[in-house]
PDB file of C-alpha atoms in Angstrom:
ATOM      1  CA  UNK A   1      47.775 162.351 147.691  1.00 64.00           C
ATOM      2  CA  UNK A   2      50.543 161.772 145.134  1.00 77.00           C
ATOM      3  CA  UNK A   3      49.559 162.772 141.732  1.00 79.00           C
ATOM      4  CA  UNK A   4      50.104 159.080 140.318  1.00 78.00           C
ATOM      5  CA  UNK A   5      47.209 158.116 142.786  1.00 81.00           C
ATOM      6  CA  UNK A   6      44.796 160.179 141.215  1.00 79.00           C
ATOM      7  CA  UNK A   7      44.994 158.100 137.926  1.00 86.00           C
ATOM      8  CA  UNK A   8      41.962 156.196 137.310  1.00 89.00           C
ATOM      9  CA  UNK A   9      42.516 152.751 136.266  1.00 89.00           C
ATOM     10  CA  UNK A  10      38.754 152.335 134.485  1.00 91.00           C
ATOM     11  CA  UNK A  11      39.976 155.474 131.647  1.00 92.00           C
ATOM     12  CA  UNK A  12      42.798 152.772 130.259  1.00 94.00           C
ATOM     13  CA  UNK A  13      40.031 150.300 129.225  1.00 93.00           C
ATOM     14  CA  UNK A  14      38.746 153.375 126.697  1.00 94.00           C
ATOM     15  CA  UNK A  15      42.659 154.100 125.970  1.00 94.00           C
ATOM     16  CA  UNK A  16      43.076 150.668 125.273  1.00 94.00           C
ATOM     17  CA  UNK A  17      39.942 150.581 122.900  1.00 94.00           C
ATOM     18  CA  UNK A  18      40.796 153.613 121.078  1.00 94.00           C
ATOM     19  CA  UNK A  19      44.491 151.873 120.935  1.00 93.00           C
ATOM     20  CA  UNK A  20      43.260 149.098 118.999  1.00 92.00           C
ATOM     21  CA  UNK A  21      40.333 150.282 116.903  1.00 92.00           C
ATOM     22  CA  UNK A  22      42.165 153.365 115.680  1.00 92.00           C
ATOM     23  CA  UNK A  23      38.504 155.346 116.223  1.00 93.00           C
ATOM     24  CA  UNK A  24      36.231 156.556 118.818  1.00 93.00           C
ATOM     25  CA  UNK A  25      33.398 154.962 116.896  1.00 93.00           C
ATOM     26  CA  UNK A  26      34.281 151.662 116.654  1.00 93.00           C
ATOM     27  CA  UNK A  27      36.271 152.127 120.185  1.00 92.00           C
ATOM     28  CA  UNK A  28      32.339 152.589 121.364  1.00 92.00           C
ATOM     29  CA  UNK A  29      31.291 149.406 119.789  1.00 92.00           C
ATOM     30  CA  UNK A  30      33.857 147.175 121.212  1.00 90.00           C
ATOM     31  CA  UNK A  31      33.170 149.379 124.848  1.00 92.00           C
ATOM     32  CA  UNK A  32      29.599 149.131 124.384  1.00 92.00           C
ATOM     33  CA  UNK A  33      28.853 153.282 124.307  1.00 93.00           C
ATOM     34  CA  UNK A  34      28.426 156.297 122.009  1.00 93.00           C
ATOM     35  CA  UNK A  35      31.687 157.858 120.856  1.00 91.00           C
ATOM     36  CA  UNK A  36      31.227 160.690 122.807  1.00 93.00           C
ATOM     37  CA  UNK A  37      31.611 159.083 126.049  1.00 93.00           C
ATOM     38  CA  UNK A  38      34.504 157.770 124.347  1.00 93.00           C
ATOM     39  CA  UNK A  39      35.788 160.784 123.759  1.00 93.00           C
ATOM     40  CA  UNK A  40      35.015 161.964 127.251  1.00 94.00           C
ATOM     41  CA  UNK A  41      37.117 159.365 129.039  1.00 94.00           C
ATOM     42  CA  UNK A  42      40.247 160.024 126.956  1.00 93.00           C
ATOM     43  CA  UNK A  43      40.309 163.606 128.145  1.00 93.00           C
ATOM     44  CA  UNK A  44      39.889 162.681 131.049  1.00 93.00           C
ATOM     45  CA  UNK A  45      42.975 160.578 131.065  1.00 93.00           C
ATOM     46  CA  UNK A  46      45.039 162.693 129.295  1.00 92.00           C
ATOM     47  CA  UNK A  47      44.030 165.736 131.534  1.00 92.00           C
ATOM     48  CA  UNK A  48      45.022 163.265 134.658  1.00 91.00           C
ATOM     49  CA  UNK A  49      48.360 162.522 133.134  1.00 92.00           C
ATOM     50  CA  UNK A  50      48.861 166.629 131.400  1.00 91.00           C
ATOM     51  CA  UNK A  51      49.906 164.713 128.263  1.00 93.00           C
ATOM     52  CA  UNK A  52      48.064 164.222 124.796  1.00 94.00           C
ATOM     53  CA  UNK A  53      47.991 160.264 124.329  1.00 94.00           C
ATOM     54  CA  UNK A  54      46.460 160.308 120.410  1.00 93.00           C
ATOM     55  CA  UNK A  55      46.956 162.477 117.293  1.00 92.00           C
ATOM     56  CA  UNK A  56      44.516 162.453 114.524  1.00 89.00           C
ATOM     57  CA  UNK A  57      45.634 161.281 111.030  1.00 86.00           C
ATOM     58  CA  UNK A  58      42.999 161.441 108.613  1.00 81.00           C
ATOM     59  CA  UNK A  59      40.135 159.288 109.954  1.00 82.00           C
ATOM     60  CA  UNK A  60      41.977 157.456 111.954  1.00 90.00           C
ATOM     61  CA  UNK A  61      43.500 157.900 115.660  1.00 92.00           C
ATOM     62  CA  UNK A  62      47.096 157.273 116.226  1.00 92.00           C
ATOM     63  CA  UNK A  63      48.960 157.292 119.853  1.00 94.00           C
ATOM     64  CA  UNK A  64      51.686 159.395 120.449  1.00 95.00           C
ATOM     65  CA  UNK A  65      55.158 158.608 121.900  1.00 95.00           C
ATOM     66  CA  UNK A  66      53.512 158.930 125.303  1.00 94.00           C
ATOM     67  CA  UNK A  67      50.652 156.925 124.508  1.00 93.00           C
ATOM     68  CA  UNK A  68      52.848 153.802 123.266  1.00 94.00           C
ATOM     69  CA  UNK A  69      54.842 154.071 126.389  1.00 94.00           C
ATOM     70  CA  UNK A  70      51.341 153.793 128.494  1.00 94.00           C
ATOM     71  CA  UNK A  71      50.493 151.051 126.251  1.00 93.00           C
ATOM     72  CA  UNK A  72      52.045 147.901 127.709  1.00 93.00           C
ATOM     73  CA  UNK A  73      51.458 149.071 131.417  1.00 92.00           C
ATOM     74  CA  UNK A  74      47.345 149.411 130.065  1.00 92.00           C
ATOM     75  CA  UNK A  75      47.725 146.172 128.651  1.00 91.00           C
ATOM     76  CA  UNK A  76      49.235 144.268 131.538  1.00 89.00           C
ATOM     77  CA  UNK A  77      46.637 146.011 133.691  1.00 90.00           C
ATOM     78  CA  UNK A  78      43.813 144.789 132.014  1.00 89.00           C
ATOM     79  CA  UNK A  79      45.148 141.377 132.125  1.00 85.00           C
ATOM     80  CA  UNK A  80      45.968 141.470 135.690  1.00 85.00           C
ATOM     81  CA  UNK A  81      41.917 142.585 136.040  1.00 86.00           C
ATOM     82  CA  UNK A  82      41.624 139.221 134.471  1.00 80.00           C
ATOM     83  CA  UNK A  83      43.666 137.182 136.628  1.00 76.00           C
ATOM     84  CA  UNK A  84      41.802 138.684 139.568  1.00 80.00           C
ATOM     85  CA  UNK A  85      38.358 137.683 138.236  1.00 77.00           C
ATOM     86  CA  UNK A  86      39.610 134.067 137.500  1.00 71.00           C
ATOM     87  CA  UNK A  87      41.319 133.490 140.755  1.00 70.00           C
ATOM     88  CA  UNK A  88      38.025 134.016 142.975  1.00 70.00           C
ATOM     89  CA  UNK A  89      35.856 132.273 140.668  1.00 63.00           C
ATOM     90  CA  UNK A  90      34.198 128.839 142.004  1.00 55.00           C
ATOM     91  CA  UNK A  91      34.388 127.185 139.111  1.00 62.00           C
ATOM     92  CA  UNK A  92      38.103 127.772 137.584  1.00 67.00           C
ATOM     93  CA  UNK A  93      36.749 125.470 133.975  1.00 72.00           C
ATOM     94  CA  UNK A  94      34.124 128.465 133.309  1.00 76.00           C
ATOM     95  CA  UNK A  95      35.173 132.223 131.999  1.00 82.00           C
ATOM     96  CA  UNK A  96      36.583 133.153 128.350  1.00 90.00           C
ATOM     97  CA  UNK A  97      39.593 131.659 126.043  1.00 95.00           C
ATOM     98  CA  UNK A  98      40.452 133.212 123.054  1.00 96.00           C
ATOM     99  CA  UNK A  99      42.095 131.338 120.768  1.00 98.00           C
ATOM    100  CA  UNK A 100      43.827 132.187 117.610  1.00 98.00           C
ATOM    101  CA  UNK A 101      44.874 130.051 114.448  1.00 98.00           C
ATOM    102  CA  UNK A 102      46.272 129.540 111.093  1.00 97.00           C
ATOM    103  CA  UNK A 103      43.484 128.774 108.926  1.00 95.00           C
ATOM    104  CA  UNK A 104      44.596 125.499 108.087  1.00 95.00           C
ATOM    105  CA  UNK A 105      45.123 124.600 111.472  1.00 97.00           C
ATOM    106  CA  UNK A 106      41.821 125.509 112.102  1.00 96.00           C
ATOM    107  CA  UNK A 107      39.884 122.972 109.534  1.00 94.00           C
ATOM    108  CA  UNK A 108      42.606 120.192 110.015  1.00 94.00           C
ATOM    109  CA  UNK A 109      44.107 119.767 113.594  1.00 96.00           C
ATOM    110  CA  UNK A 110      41.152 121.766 115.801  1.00 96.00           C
ATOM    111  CA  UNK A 111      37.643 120.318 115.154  1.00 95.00           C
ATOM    112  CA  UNK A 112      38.182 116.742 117.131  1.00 95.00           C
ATOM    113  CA  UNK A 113      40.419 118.749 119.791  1.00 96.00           C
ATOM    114  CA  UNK A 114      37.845 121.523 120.320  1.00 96.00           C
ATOM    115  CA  UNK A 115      34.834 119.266 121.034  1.00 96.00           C
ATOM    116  CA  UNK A 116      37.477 116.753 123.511  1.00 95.00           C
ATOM    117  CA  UNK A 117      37.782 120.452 124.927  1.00 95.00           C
ATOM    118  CA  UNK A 118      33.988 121.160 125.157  1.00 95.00           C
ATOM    119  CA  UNK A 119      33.362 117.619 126.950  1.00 94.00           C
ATOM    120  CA  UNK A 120      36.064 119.026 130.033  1.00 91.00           C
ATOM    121  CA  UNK A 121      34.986 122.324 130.056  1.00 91.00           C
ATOM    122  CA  UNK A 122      31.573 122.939 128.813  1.00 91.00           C
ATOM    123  CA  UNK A 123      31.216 126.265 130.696  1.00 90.00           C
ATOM    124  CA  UNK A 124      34.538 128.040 129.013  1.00 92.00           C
ATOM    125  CA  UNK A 125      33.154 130.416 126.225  1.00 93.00           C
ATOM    126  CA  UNK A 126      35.596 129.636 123.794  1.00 96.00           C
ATOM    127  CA  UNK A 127      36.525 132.124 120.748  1.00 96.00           C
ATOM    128  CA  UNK A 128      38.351 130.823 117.973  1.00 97.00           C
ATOM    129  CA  UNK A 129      39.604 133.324 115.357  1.00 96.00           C
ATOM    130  CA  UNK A 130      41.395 132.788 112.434  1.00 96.00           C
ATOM    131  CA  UNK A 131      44.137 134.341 110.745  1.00 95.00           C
ATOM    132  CA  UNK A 132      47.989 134.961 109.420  1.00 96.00           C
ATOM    133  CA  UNK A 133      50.537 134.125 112.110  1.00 97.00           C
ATOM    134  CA  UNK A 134      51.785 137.881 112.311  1.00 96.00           C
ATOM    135  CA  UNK A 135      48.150 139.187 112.969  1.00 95.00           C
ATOM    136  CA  UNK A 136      47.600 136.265 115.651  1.00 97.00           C
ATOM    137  CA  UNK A 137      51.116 137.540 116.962  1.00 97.00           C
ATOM    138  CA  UNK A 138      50.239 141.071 117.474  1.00 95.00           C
ATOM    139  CA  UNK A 139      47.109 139.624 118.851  1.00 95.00           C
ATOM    140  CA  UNK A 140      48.503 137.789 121.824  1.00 96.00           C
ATOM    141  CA  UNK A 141      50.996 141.093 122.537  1.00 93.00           C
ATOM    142  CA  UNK A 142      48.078 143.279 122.702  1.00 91.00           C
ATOM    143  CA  UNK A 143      46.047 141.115 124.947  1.00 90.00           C
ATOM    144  CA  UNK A 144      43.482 140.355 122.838  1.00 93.00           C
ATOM    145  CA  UNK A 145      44.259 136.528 122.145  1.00 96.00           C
ATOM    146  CA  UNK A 146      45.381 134.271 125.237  1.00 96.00           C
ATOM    147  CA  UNK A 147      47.019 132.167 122.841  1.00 97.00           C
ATOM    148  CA  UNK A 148      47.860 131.809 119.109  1.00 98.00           C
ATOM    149  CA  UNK A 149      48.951 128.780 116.888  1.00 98.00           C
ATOM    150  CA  UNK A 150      51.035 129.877 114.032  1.00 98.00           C
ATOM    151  CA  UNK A 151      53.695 128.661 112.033  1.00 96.00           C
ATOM    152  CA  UNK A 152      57.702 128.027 113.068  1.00 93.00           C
ATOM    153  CA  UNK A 153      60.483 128.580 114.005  1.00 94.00           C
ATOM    154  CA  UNK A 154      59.300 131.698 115.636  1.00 95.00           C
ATOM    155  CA  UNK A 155      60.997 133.282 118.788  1.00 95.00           C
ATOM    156  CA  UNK A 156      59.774 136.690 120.954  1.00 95.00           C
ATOM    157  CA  UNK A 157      61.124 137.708 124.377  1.00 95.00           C
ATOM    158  CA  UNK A 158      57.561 137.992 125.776  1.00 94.00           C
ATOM    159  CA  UNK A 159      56.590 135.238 124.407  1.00 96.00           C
ATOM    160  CA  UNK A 160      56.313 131.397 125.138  1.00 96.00           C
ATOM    161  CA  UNK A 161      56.811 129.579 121.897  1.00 97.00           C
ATOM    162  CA  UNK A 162      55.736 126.037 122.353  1.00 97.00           C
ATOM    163  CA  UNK A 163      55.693 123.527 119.385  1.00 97.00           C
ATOM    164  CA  UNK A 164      52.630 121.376 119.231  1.00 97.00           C
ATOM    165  CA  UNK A 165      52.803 119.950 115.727  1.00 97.00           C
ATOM    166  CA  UNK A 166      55.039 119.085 112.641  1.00 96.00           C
ATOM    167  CA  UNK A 167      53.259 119.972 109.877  1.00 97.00           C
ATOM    168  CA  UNK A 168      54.973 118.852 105.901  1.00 97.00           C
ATOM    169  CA  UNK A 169      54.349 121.822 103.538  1.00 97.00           C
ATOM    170  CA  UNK A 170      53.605 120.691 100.047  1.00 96.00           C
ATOM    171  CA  UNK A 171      53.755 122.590  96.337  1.00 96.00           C
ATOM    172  CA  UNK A 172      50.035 122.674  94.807  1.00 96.00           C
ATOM    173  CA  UNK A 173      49.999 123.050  91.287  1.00 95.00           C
ATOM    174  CA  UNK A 174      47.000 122.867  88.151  1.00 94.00           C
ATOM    175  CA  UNK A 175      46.065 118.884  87.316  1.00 91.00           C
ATOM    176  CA  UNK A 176      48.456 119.305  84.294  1.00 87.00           C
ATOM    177  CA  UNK A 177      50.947 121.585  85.358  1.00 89.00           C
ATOM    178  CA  UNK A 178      54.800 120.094  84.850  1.00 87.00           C
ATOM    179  CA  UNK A 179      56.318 121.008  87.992  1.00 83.00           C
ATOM    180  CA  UNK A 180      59.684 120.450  86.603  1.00 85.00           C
ATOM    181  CA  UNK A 181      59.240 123.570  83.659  1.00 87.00           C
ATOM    182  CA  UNK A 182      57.887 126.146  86.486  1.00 91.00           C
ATOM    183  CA  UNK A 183      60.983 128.052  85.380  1.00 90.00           C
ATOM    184  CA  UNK A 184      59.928 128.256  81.894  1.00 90.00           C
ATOM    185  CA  UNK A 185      57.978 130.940  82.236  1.00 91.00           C
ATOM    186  CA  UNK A 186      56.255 133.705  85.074  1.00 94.00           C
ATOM    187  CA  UNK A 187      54.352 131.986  87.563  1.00 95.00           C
ATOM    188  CA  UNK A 188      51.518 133.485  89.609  1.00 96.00           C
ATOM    189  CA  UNK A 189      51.898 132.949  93.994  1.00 97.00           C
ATOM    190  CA  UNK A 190      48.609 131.555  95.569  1.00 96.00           C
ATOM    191  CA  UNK A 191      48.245 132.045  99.292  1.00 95.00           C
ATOM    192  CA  UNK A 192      46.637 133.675 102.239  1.00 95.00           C
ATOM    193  CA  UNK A 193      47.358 137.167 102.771  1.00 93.00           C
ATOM    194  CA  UNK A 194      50.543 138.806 103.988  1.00 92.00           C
ATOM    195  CA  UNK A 195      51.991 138.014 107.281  1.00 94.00           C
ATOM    196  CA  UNK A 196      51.452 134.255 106.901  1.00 95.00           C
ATOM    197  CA  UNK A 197      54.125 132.364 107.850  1.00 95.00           C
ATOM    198  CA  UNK A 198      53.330 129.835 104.859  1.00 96.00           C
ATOM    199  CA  UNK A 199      53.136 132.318 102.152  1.00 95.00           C
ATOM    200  CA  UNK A 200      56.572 133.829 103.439  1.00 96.00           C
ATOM    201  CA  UNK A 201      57.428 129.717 102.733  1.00 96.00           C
ATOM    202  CA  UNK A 202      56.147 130.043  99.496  1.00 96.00           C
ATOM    203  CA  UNK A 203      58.236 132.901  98.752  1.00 96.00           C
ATOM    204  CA  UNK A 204      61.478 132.109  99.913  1.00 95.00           C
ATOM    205  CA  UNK A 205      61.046 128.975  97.742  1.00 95.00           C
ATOM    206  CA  UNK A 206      60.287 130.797  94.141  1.00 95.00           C
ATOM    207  CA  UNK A 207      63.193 132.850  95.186  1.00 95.00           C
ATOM    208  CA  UNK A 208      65.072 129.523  95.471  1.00 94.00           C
ATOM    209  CA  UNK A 209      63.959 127.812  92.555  1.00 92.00           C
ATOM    210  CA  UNK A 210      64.997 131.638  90.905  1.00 93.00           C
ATOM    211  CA  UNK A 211      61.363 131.713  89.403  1.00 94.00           C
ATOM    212  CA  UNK A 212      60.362 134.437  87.762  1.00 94.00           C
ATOM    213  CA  UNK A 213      56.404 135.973  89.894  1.00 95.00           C
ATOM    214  CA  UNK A 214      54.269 137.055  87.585  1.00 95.00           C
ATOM    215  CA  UNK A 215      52.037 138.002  90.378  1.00 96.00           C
ATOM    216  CA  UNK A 216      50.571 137.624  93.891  1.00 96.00           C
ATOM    217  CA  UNK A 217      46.982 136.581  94.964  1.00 95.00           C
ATOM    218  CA  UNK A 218      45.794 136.840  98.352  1.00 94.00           C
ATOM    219  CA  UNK A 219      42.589 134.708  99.625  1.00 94.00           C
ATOM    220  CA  UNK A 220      40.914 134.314 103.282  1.00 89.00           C
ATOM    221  CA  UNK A 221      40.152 130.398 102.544  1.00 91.00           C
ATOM    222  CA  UNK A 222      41.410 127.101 102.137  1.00 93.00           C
ATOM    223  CA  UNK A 223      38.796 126.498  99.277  1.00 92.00           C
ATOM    224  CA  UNK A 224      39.405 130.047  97.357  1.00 94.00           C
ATOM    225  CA  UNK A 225      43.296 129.023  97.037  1.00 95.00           C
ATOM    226  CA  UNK A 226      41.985 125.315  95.634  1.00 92.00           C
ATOM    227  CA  UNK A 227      39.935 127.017  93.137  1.00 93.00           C
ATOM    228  CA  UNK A 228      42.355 128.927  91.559  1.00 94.00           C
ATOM    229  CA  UNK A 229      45.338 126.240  91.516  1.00 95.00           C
ATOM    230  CA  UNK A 230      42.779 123.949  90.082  1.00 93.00           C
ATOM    231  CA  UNK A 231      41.737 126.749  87.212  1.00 93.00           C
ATOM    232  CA  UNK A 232      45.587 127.142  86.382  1.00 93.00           C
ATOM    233  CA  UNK A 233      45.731 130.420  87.692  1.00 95.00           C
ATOM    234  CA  UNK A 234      48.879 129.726  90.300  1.00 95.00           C
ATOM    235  CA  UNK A 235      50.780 127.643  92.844  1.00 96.00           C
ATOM    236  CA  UNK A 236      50.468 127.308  96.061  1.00 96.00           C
ATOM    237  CA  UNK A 237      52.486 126.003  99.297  1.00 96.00           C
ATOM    238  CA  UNK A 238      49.707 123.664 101.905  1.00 96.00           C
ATOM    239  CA  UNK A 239      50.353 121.618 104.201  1.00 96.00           C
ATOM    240  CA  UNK A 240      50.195 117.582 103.925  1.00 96.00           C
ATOM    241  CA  UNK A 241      48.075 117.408 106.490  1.00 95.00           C
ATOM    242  CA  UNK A 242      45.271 119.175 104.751  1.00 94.00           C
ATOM    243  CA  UNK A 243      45.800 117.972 101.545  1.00 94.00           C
ATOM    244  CA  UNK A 244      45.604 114.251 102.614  1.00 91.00           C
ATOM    245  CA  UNK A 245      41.875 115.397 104.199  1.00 88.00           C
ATOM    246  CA  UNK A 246      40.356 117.866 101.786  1.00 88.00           C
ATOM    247  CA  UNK A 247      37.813 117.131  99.190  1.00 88.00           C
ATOM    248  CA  UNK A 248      38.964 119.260  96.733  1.00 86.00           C
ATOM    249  CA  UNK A 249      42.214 117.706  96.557  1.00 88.00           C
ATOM    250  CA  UNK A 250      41.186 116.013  93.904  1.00 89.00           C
ATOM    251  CA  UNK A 251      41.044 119.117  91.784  1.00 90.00           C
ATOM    252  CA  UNK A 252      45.114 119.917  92.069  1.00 93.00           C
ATOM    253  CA  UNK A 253      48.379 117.715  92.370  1.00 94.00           C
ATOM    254  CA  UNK A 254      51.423 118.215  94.658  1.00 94.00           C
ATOM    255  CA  UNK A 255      54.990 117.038  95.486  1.00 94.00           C
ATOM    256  CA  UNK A 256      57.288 117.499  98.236  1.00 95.00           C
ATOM    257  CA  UNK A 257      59.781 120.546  98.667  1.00 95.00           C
ATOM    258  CA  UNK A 258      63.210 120.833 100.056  1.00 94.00           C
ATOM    259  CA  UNK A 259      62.543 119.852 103.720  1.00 94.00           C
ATOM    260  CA  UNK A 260      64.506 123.277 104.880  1.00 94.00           C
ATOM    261  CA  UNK A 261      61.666 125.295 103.739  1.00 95.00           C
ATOM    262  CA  UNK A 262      59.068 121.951 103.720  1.00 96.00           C
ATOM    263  CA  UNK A 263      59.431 120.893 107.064  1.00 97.00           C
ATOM    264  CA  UNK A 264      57.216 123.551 109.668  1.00 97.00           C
ATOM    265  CA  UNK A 265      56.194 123.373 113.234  1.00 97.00           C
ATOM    266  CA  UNK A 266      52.911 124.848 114.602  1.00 98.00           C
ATOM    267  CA  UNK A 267      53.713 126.467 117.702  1.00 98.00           C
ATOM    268  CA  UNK A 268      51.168 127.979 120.514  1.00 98.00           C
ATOM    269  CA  UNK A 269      52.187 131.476 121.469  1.00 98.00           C
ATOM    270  CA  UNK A 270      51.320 132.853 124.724  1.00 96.00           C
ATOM    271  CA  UNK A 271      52.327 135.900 126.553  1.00 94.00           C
ATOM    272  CA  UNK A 272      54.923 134.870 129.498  1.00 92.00           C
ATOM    273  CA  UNK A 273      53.607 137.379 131.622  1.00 88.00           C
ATOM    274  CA  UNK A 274      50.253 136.400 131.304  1.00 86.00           C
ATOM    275  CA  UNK A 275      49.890 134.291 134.469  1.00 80.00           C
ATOM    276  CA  UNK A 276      48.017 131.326 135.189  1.00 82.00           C
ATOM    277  CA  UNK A 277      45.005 130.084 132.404  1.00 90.00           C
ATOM    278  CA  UNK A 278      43.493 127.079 133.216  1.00 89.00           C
ATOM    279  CA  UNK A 279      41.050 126.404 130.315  1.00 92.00           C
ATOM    280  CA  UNK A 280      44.202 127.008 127.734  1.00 95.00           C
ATOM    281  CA  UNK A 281      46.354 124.718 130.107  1.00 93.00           C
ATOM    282  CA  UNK A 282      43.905 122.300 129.635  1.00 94.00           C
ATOM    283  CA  UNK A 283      43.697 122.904 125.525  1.00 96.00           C
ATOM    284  CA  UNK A 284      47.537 122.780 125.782  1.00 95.00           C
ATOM    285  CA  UNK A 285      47.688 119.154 127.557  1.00 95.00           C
ATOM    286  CA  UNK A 286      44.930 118.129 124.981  1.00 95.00           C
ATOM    287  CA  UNK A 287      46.979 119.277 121.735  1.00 95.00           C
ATOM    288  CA  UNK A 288      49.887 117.452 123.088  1.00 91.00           C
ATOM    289  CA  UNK A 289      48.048 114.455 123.698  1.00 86.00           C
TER     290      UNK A 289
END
């Protein structure tokens, strides 16, 4: 027997874990054991392949050189597993999709779609998570997300970048904010946190309206970043489409922006290697319909 055949596939599901928690302890929680077992398996593997796959910095677990080569092969392993369990299956509109999305794709363009979604495929145990487009990115790399909606242009050679909606990105300001003086004096930046493609918007337009940021304040929701526009504390980039919907629109005003960094498409992100996925085919011909 070769020695590459003695390598068992099951210890790259506890790699993978440790991979993406960054500790044995909450590598056990997602894995469903103590840490110790945890901790069992990855010696295991590393004695199988004689090389160390993690070093410990701090409290936290890193992989080595080795271990991010071994990464991708572990990933597209465990999705092959899941190919293999969805091809035999009798009922192909049953199983898991795990959907990611901007936050403000979430509340505007997803509630109608998701329930159309439910009626076809009732038995699909569908997880939405939210988030900035770069986390939803990494997510769909990794394996964890079968597909992501995030904000455009956006390109990736593993990647399938399809556009699903235009979206109109608007400045938010206070009730009585002038938006022609915002150069009169430091201005504070309102938006989710870092990696989201609409903050980097938001951004790229202070530096073209040569504002001077006073500072930068990061929320998780679409009614945090109201609030503080509303209380004067900042500006804010949105999209049209949730500001012609939400009930606290009301509490701010907004104008258009140059369409270069106003105009934005929503794209769905999925891994091209991924195979076939009929429940997210299925939310993919929905969207575009």
């Amino acid at each position: 027997m070769d020695a590459w055949q003695r390598l068992n596939p099951q210890l790259l599901r506890y790699f993978l874990a440790v991979a993406r928690e960054g500790s044995l302890s909450a590598a056990g929680v997602r894995l469903h054991c103590v840490p110790s077992n945890v901790s069992a398996r990855l010696r295991q593997l590393e004695q199988q392949l004689d090389i160390r796959l993690f070093q410990r910095h701090g409290q936290r677990l890193r992989v080595t050189a080795a271990g991010e080569r071994l990464l991708p092969h572990a990933e597209h392993l465990e999705q092959l597993c899941q190919m293999a369990w969805r091809s035999v299956q009798e009922d192909i509109w049953s199983g898991d999709l795990r959907l990611g999305s901007m936050e403000t794709t979430a509340a505007v363009r997803l509630p109608e779609l998701l329930a159309a979604f439910h009626q076809r495929a009732p038995r699909v145990n569908l997880q939405l998570s939210t988030g900035p487009s770069r986390r939803l990115v990494e997510g769909v790399l990794s394996g964890e997300l079968d597909g992501g909606l995030i904000g455009g242009p956006f390109e990736h050679p593993q990647l399938d970048c399809l556009p699903i909606w235009q979206e109109e990105l608007m400045l938010v300001l206070p009730p009585e904010q002038d938006g022609t003086q915002l150069e009169s004096r430091p201005q504070t930046l309102l938006g989710f946190p870092d990696g989201c493609h609409y903050r980097e918007r938001l951004e790229r337009w202070a530096v073209s309206r040569g504002l001077q940021v006073a500072a930068r304040q990061s929320y998780g929701s679409i009614d945090a970043i109201f609030a503080g526009i509303a209380a004067g504390m900042g500006i804010g980039l949105l999209p049209r489409s949730l500001l012609d919907s939400h009930p606290r629109v009301h509490l701010v005003q907004y104008q258009a922006i140059a369409p270069e960094l106003g105009a934005t498409t929503t794209l769905l992100v999925r891994r091209r290697d991924a195979g076939e996925h009929p429940p997210l085919a299925l939310l993919l011909e929905l969207m575009r319909a």
